[in-house]
CSV table of N, CA and C and ligand atoms in Angstrom, one decimal:
chain,number,residue,atom,x,y,z
Z,1,MET,N,-90.9,-25.0,-20.9
Z,1,MET,CA,-91.6,-24.0,-20.3
Z,1,MET,C,-90.9,-22.7,-20.3
Z,2,PHE,N,-91.8,-21.8,-20.2
Z,2,PHE,CA,-91.3,-20.4,-20.3
Z,2,PHE,C,-91.8,-19.5,-19.2
Z,3,LYS,N,-91.0,-18.7,-18.7
Z,3,LYS,CA,-91.6,-17.7,-17.6
Z,3,LYS,C,-91.7,-16.4,-18.1
Z,4,VAL,N,-92.8,-15.7,-18.0
Z,4,VAL,CA,-93.2,-14.5,-18.6
Z,4,VAL,C,-93.0,-13.5,-17.5
Z,5,ASN,N,-92.4,-12.5,-17.6
Z,5,ASN,CA,-92.2,-11.4,-16.6
Z,5,ASN,C,-92.6,-10.0,-17.3
Z,6,LEU,N,-93.7,-9.5,-16.7
Z,6,LEU,CA,-94.1,-8.1,-17.2
Z,6,LEU,C,-93.8,-7.3,-15.9
Z,7,ASP,N,-92.9,-6.2,-16.4
Z,7,ASP,CA,-92.5,-5.2,-15.4
Z,7,ASP,C,-93.4,-4.1,-15.3
Z,8,LYS,N,-94.2,-4.0,-14.4
Z,8,LYS,CA,-95.3,-2.9,-14.1
Z,8,LYS,C,-94.7,-1.7,-14.1
Z,9,GLU,N,-93.5,-1.5,-13.6
Z,9,GLU,CA,-92.7,-0.2,-13.5
Z,9,GLU,C,-92.6,0.4,-14.8
Z,10,LYS,N,-92.2,-0.5,-15.8
Z,10,LYS,CA,-92.0,-0.1,-17.2
Z,10,LYS,C,-93.1,0.2,-17.9
Z,11,CYS,N,-94.2,-0.6,-17.8
Z,11,CYS,CA,-95.5,-0.6,-18.6
Z,11,CYS,C,-96.1,0.7,-18.6
Z,12,ILE,N,-96.4,1.2,-19.7
Z,12,ILE,CA,-97.0,2.4,-19.8
Z,12,ILE,C,-98.5,2.3,-20.4
Z,13,GLY,N,-98.9,1.0,-20.4
Z,13,GLY,CA,-100.3,0.8,-20.6
Z,13,GLY,C,-100.8,1.0,-22.0
Z,14,CYS,N,-99.9,0.8,-22.9
Z,14,CYS,CA,-100.3,1.1,-24.4
Z,14,CYS,C,-101.1,0.0,-25.0
Z,15,GLY,N,-101.3,-1.1,-24.4
Z,15,GLY,CA,-102.0,-2.2,-24.7
Z,15,GLY,C,-101.7,-3.0,-25.9
Z,16,THR,N,-100.5,-2.8,-26.4
Z,16,THR,CA,-100.0,-3.5,-27.5
Z,16,THR,C,-100.0,-5.1,-27.2
Z,17,CYS,N,-99.5,-5.5,-26.1
Z,17,CYS,CA,-99.4,-7.0,-25.7
Z,17,CYS,C,-100.9,-7.5,-25.7
Z,18,VAL,N,-101.9,-6.7,-25.1
Z,18,VAL,CA,-103.2,-7.2,-25.1
Z,18,VAL,C,-103.8,-7.4,-26.4
Z,19,ALA,N,-103.4,-6.5,-27.4
Z,19,ALA,CA,-103.9,-6.6,-28.6
Z,19,ALA,C,-103.3,-7.8,-29.5
Z,20,ILE,N,-102.0,-7.9,-29.3
Z,20,ILE,CA,-101.3,-9.0,-30.0
Z,20,ILE,C,-101.6,-10.4,-29.3
Z,21,CYS,N,-101.6,-10.5,-28.0
Z,21,CYS,CA,-101.8,-11.8,-27.4
Z,21,CYS,C,-102.9,-11.8,-26.3
Z,22,PRO,N,-104.1,-11.6,-26.7
Z,22,PRO,CA,-105.3,-11.4,-25.8
Z,22,PRO,C,-105.5,-12.7,-24.9
Z,23,GLY,N,-104.9,-13.8,-25.4
Z,23,GLY,CA,-104.9,-15.0,-24.6
Z,23,GLY,C,-104.2,-14.9,-23.3
Z,24,ASN,N,-103.1,-14.1,-23.2
Z,24,ASN,CA,-102.3,-14.1,-22.1
Z,24,ASN,C,-102.0,-12.8,-21.4
Z,25,TYR,N,-102.6,-11.7,-22.0
Z,25,TYR,CA,-102.4,-10.4,-21.4
Z,25,TYR,C,-103.7,-9.5,-21.3
Z,26,GLU,N,-103.9,-9.0,-20.2
Z,26,GLU,CA,-105.1,-8.2,-19.8
Z,26,GLU,C,-104.5,-7.0,-19.2
Z,27,MET,N,-105.5,-6.0,-19.2
Z,27,MET,CA,-105.3,-4.8,-18.7
Z,27,MET,C,-106.0,-4.7,-17.3
Z,28,GLY,N,-105.1,-4.3,-16.3
Z,28,GLY,CA,-105.4,-4.4,-14.9
Z,28,GLY,C,-106.2,-3.0,-14.6
Z,29,LYS,N,-106.8,-2.8,-13.5
Z,29,LYS,CA,-107.5,-1.6,-13.1
Z,29,LYS,C,-106.4,-0.4,-12.9
Z,30,ASP,N,-105.2,-0.9,-12.7
Z,30,ASP,CA,-104.3,0.2,-12.5
Z,30,ASP,C,-103.8,0.8,-13.8
Z,31,GLY,N,-104.5,0.3,-14.9
Z,31,GLY,CA,-104.0,0.8,-16.3
Z,31,GLY,C,-102.7,0.0,-16.8
Z,32,LYS,N,-102.2,-0.9,-16.2
Z,32,LYS,CA,-101.0,-1.5,-16.6
Z,32,LYS,C,-101.5,-3.0,-17.0
Z,33,ALA,N,-100.7,-3.5,-17.9
Z,33,ALA,CA,-101.0,-4.9,-18.4
Z,33,ALA,C,-100.4,-6.0,-17.3
Z,34,PHE,N,-101.1,-7.1,-17.3
Z,34,PHE,CA,-100.4,-8.2,-16.6
Z,34,PHE,C,-100.7,-9.6,-17.3
Z,35,ALA,N,-99.7,-10.5,-17.1
Z,35,ALA,CA,-99.7,-11.6,-17.8
Z,35,ALA,C,-100.7,-12.7,-17.1
Z,36,VAL,N,-101.6,-13.1,-17.6
Z,36,VAL,CA,-102.6,-14.1,-17.0
Z,36,VAL,C,-101.9,-15.4,-16.5
Z,37,LYS,N,-101.1,-15.8,-17.3
Z,37,LYS,CA,-100.2,-16.9,-17.0
Z,37,LYS,C,-98.7,-16.6,-17.0
Z,38,GLU,N,-98.0,-16.6,-15.9
Z,38,GLU,CA,-96.6,-16.4,-15.8
Z,38,GLU,C,-95.7,-17.5,-16.3
Z,39,GLU,N,-96.3,-18.7,-16.2
Z,39,GLU,CA,-95.5,-19.9,-16.7
Z,39,GLU,C,-96.4,-20.3,-17.9
Z,40,ILE,N,-95.8,-20.5,-19.0
Z,40,ILE,CA,-96.5,-21.0,-20.2
Z,40,ILE,C,-95.6,-22.2,-20.8
Z,41,MET,N,-96.4,-23.0,-21.6
Z,41,MET,CA,-95.8,-24.2,-22.1
Z,41,MET,C,-95.4,-23.7,-23.5
Z,42,ASP,N,-96.4,-23.0,-24.3
Z,42,ASP,CA,-96.1,-22.6,-25.6
Z,42,ASP,C,-96.0,-21.0,-25.7
Z,43,LEU,N,-95.1,-20.6,-26.5
Z,43,LEU,CA,-94.9,-19.3,-26.6
Z,43,LEU,C,-96.0,-18.6,-27.2
Z,44,GLY,N,-96.7,-19.2,-28.2
Z,44,GLY,CA,-97.8,-18.6,-29.0
Z,44,GLY,C,-97.5,-17.2,-29.3
Z,45,GLY,N,-98.4,-16.2,-29.1
Z,45,GLY,CA,-98.2,-14.8,-29.4
Z,45,GLY,C,-97.4,-14.1,-28.4
Z,46,ASN,N,-96.9,-14.8,-27.4
Z,46,ASN,CA,-96.2,-14.1,-26.2
Z,46,ASN,C,-94.9,-13.5,-26.7
Z,47,ARG,N,-94.1,-14.2,-27.6
Z,47,ARG,CA,-92.9,-13.7,-28.0
Z,47,ARG,C,-93.2,-12.3,-28.8
Z,48,MET,N,-94.2,-12.3,-29.7
Z,48,MET,CA,-94.5,-11.2,-30.5
Z,48,MET,C,-94.9,-10.0,-29.6
Z,49,ALA,N,-95.6,-10.4,-28.5
Z,49,ALA,CA,-95.9,-9.4,-27.5
Z,49,ALA,C,-94.7,-8.7,-26.9
Z,50,GLU,N,-93.8,-9.7,-26.6
Z,50,GLU,CA,-92.5,-9.2,-26.1
Z,50,GLU,C,-91.7,-8.3,-26.9
Z,51,GLU,N,-91.8,-8.8,-28.3
Z,51,GLU,CA,-90.9,-7.9,-29.2
Z,51,GLU,C,-91.6,-6.6,-29.6
Z,52,ASN,N,-92.8,-6.6,-29.3
Z,52,ASN,CA,-93.4,-5.3,-29.8
Z,52,ASN,C,-93.9,-4.4,-28.7
Z,53,CYS,N,-93.6,-4.6,-27.5
Z,53,CYS,CA,-93.8,-3.7,-26.3
Z,53,CYS,C,-92.7,-2.5,-26.5
Z,54,PRO,N,-93.3,-1.5,-26.6
Z,54,PRO,CA,-92.4,-0.3,-26.9
Z,54,PRO,C,-91.5,0.0,-25.8
Z,55,VAL,N,-91.7,-0.4,-24.7
Z,55,VAL,CA,-90.9,0.0,-23.5
Z,55,VAL,C,-90.1,-1.2,-22.9
Z,56,VAL,N,-90.2,-2.4,-23.7
Z,56,VAL,CA,-89.5,-3.6,-23.4
Z,56,VAL,C,-89.8,-4.0,-21.9
Z,57,ALA,N,-91.1,-3.9,-21.6
Z,57,ALA,CA,-91.6,-4.3,-20.2
Z,57,ALA,C,-91.8,-6.0,-20.2
Z,58,ILE,N,-91.8,-6.5,-21.1
Z,58,ILE,CA,-91.9,-8.0,-21.1
Z,58,ILE,C,-90.8,-8.6,-21.5
Z,59,SER,N,-90.4,-9.7,-20.6
Z,59,SER,CA,-89.3,-10.5,-20.8
Z,59,SER,C,-89.7,-11.9,-20.7
Z,60,ILE,N,-89.3,-12.8,-21.6
Z,60,ILE,CA,-89.7,-14.2,-21.5
Z,60,ILE,C,-88.5,-15.1,-21.6
Z,61,ARG,N,-88.2,-15.9,-20.6
Z,61,ARG,CA,-87.2,-16.8,-20.7
Z,61,ARG,C,-87.5,-18.2,-20.5
Z,62,PRO,N,-86.8,-19.1,-20.9
Z,62,PRO,CA,-87.1,-20.5,-20.9
Z,62,PRO,C,-86.7,-20.9,-19.4
Z,63,ILE,N,-87.5,-21.8,-18.8
Z,63,ILE,CA,-87.2,-22.3,-17.6
Z,63,ILE,C,-87.3,-24.0,-17.7
Z,64,ALA,N,-86.4,-24.5,-17.0
Z,64,ALA,CA,-86.2,-25.9,-17.0
Z,64,ALA,C,-87.5,-26.7,-16.4
Z,65,GLU,N,-87.9,-27.7,-17.0
Z,65,GLU,CA,-89.1,-28.4,-16.4
Z,65,GLU,C,-88.6,-29.4,-15.4
Z,66,LYS,N,-87.3,-29.8,-15.4
Z,66,LYS,CA,-86.8,-30.7,-14.4
Z,66,LYS,C,-85.6,-30.2,-13.9
Z,67,LYS,N,-85.3,-30.4,-12.6
Z,67,LYS,CA,-84.1,-29.9,-12.1
Z,67,LYS,C,-82.8,-30.5,-12.8
Z,68,GLU,N,-82.9,-31.6,-13.5
Z,68,GLU,CA,-81.6,-32.1,-14.2
Z,68,GLU,C,-81.4,-31.2,-15.5
Z,69,ASP,N,-82.4,-30.6,-16.0
Z,69,ASP,CA,-82.3,-29.7,-17.2
Z,69,ASP,C,-81.4,-28.5,-16.7
Z,70,LEU,N,-81.3,-28.2,-15.6
Z,70,LEU,CA,-80.5,-27.1,-15.2
Z,70,LEU,C,-79.1,-27.2,-15.1
Z,71,MET,N,-78.8,-28.6,-15.0
Z,71,MET,CA,-77.3,-29.0,-14.8
Z,71,MET,C,-76.6,-28.7,-16.1
Z,72,VAL,N,-75.4,-28.2,-15.9
Z,72,VAL,CA,-74.6,-27.9,-17.2
Z,72,VAL,C,-73.9,-29.4,-17.5
Z,73,GLN,N,-73.9,-29.6,-18.8
Z,73,GLN,CA,-73.4,-30.9,-19.2
Z,73,GLN,C,-71.8,-31.0,-18.6
Z,74,GLY,N,-71.6,-32.2,-18.2
Z,74,GLY,CA,-70.3,-32.5,-17.7
Z,74,GLY,C,-70.1,-32.3,-16.2
Z,75,GLU,N,-71.1,-31.6,-15.6
Z,75,GLU,CA,-71.2,-31.3,-14.2
Z,75,GLU,C,-71.5,-32.5,-13.4
Z,76,ASN,N,-72.2,-33.5,-13.8
Z,76,ASN,CA,-72.5,-34.8,-13.1
Z,76,ASN,C,-71.8,-36.0,-13.7
J,101,LIG,FE1,-97.5,-2.3,-21.2
J,101,LIG,FE2,-95.9,-3.2,-23.1
J,101,LIG,FE3,-98.2,-4.3,-22.7
J,101,LIG,S1,-96.2,-1.1,-22.4
J,101,LIG,S2,-99.5,-2.7,-22.1
J,101,LIG,S3,-96.5,-4.3,-21.4
J,101,LIG,S4,-97.1,-3.8,-24.7
């Protein structure tokens, strides 16, 4: 799974993410984009949206599905 973070402070409302990945980005009434789903199973166009945001407002990082996945090998 992945966690999508869209920093509204950084977003300038250019709409690139919405154009690239309309399945997960929409424009809000405030003129800033937001992620429809912040936790996603598949990256789909999300990575492209992240890479093409001109102000780097989108960051996507993997999140562990199970608690065990978070453990560093050799820790248990
Ligand atoms: Fe905003 Fe970046 Fe999307 S500026 S509208 S988050 S591509």
